[in-house]
Amino acid sequence: MLKKIAEALADAGNIAILPHIAADGDAIGSSLALALGLSGAGKEVSVLLEEQVPQIYGFLPGLEMAGVYGGDGGKYDIAVALDCGDIERLGSRKPVFEKAAVTVNIDHHTTNTGFAMLDYVDTGCAAAGEIIYRLFGLMGIDPGKDAAICLYTAITSDTGGFRYSNTTSATHIIASELLKKGIDVADISRRIFDTVSPGKVRLMGEAVNSLELLENGRIALMTVSCEAMRRSGAADEDTDGIINIARNISGVEAAAMLREMENGDIKVNLRSNSYVDVSAVASKYSGGGHIKAAGFTVRGGDLGKVREMLLEDLRGML
Ligand SMILES: [Mn+2]
C-alpha cells in the first residue's frame, strides 16, 4: 500500500498535506518533511493547517509551504491526511480532503478508521515521521538536512525523546540516518523539550494544584478550568505535555487531564504507564489514540459529570 501511495504521489501535480487539528511535533514535522521532499521532486505542495503553528515549531524548515486553511477550497490531485486517526481530525479542512481526486491516509494510531482511498496505517511505527521516511525510500527521495530536521522532530516528539515504549530498533536506525544529514540534535531537543513559556509554567502550577490521587494513588487526575487557563495566561498549545506531571508520579497507572474549553466542551487527555489501555476508554467517547496515550472531547459537557464517568471507566481497568 505504501508503494501504491508512492506511485500516486509520483503521478500527481499538486498535493495538499493535512496534519491533524491541534497539530503536534509529529503531525507538523512529518507534514513539512513530506512537503520538502515532494517539492524537491518538482511537485506543487501546500500544507494546510487548522491553526497557527505553535511557537516551539517555528524553527522548522518548510514552513513557507504551510498556512492556516482559509476555506478557499482549492482542488488537489491528492490530499494526504497525516497522523489523523479519523476524518474528524481534519476539522474544517474535511472538504479539501473529500474533494481531492485521490485521498491518502498515512497514520500510526491503533484507532485509525481507514477513511481514505489509499490507507496506510502502521501501528508499529512510533511516529508518522517514520512512515514518511520509508515513503521517501520508496520514492527515491533522499531527505536533505531540512527534511531530516523535520523528521527528527516528528520522531523525537512522539517518542518523548526516544523514551516511550513505542521506540523500536527501527526508530533508532531511522534517527541514525537522519543524524548523518548533519542535524543539530541538541538544538532540536532543547527547542522541543526544554523550552517553556511563562504561561505554561503558571499553567503547570494550576494543574498541580488541582491534582487528585485516587484508588491508592493508582489514578491521577488533573482538572483545568477556563478560569485557571485565563489566570495562567497560557496559550492552547501550552497544555501539551502537562498530563505527564500526573503520569510520572510514582505508583500512578492511569492519568487524566480534564480541560474545560471556552466553548463549553470538555477535553480529556489520558495516559497510562504499563497495562491500562486508555485508547479503549477514549474510543468509548468517540476519541482515539494509542494504548498508552489517548484522548477525547465531550461536547458541551459538565466537568463534574465527565469526571465521574471517566473515573468509573478507569477504575474498571485497574
Ligand atoms: Mn503521531
Coordinates of N, CA, C and O in Angstrom, one line a residue, residues 106-113 120-128 130-131 134 165-168 171 289-291:
I106 N -2.2 8.5 5.9 CA -0.9 7.9 6.4 C -0.9 8.1 7.9 O -0.9 9.3 8.4
D107 N -0.9 7.1 8.7 CA -1.0 7.2 10.2 C -0.4 6.0 10.9 O -0.1 5.0 10.3
H108 N -0.4 6.2 12.2 CA 0.1 5.1 13.1 C -0.7 4.9 14.3 O -0.3 4.2 15.3
H109 N -1.9 5.4 14.4 CA -2.8 5.3 15.5 C -3.6 3.9 15.4 O -4.1 3.6 14.4
T110 N -3.6 3.2 16.6 CA -4.3 1.9 16.6 C -5.8 2.1 16.3 O -6.5 1.2 15.8
T111 N -6.4 3.3 16.6 CA -7.8 3.6 16.4 C -8.2 4.1 15.0 O -9.3 4.5 14.8
N112 N -7.2 4.1 14.1 CA -7.5 4.7 12.7 C -8.6 4.0 12.1 O -8.7 2.7 12.1
T113 N -9.5 4.8 11.5 CA -10.8 4.2 10.9 C -10.7 3.9 9.4 O -11.6 3.4 8.9
Y120 N -2.7 3.9 4.6 CA -1.6 3.2 5.1 C -1.4 3.5 6.6 O -1.0 4.6 7.0
V121 N -1.8 2.5 7.4 CA -1.7 2.7 8.9 C -0.7 1.6 9.4 O -1.0 0.4 9.3
D122 N 0.4 2.1 10.0 CA 1.3 1.2 10.6 C 1.5 1.5 12.1 O 2.2 2.4 12.5
T123 N 0.8 0.7 12.9 CA 0.8 1.0 14.3 C 2.1 0.6 15.0 O 2.3 0.9 16.1
G124 N 3.0 -0.1 14.2 CA 4.3 -0.4 14.7 C 5.3 0.7 14.7 O 6.3 0.6 15.2
C125 N 4.8 1.8 13.9 CA 5.7 2.9 13.8 C 5.5 3.9 15.0 O 4.3 4.2 15.4
A126 N 6.6 4.4 15.6 CA 6.4 5.3 16.7 C 5.9 6.6 16.3 O 5.2 7.2 17.1
A127 N 6.1 7.0 15.1 CA 5.7 8.3 14.7 C 5.3 8.2 13.2 O 5.8 7.4 12.5
A128 N 4.4 9.1 12.7 CA 4.1 9.2 11.3 C 5.4 9.5 10.6 O 5.5 9.1 9.4
E130 N 8.2 8.3 10.9 CA 8.9 7.0 10.4 C 8.4 6.6 9.1 O 9.1 6.1 8.2
I131 N 7.0 6.7 8.9 CA 6.4 6.2 7.7 C 6.8 7.1 6.5 O 7.1 6.7 5.4
R134 N 10.1 6.1 5.3 CA 10.1 4.9 4.4 C 9.5 5.3 3.1 O 10.0 4.8 2.0
S165 N 7.6 3.5 25.1 CA 7.7 2.1 24.7 C 7.4 1.9 23.2 O 7.7 0.8 22.7
N166 N 7.0 3.0 22.5 CA 6.8 2.8 21.1 C 8.1 2.9 20.3 O 8.2 2.6 19.1
T167 N 9.2 3.3 21.0 CA 10.5 3.4 20.4 C 11.1 2.0 20.1 O 11.1 1.1 20.9
T168 N 11.4 1.8 18.8 CA 11.9 0.5 18.4 C 13.3 0.6 17.8 O 13.9 1.7 17.7
T171 N 13.2 2.7 14.9 CA 13.2 4.2 15.2 C 14.6 4.7 15.3 O 14.9 5.8 14.8
G289 N -6.6 7.2 19.8 CA -5.2 7.4 20.2 C -4.4 6.1 20.2 O -4.7 5.2 19.4
H290 N -3.5 6.0 21.2 CA -2.6 4.9 21.3 C -3.0 4.2 22.7 O -3.7 4.7 23.5
I291 N -2.4 3.0 22.9 CA -2.7 2.2 24.1 C -2.4 3.1 25.3 O -3.1 3.1 26.3

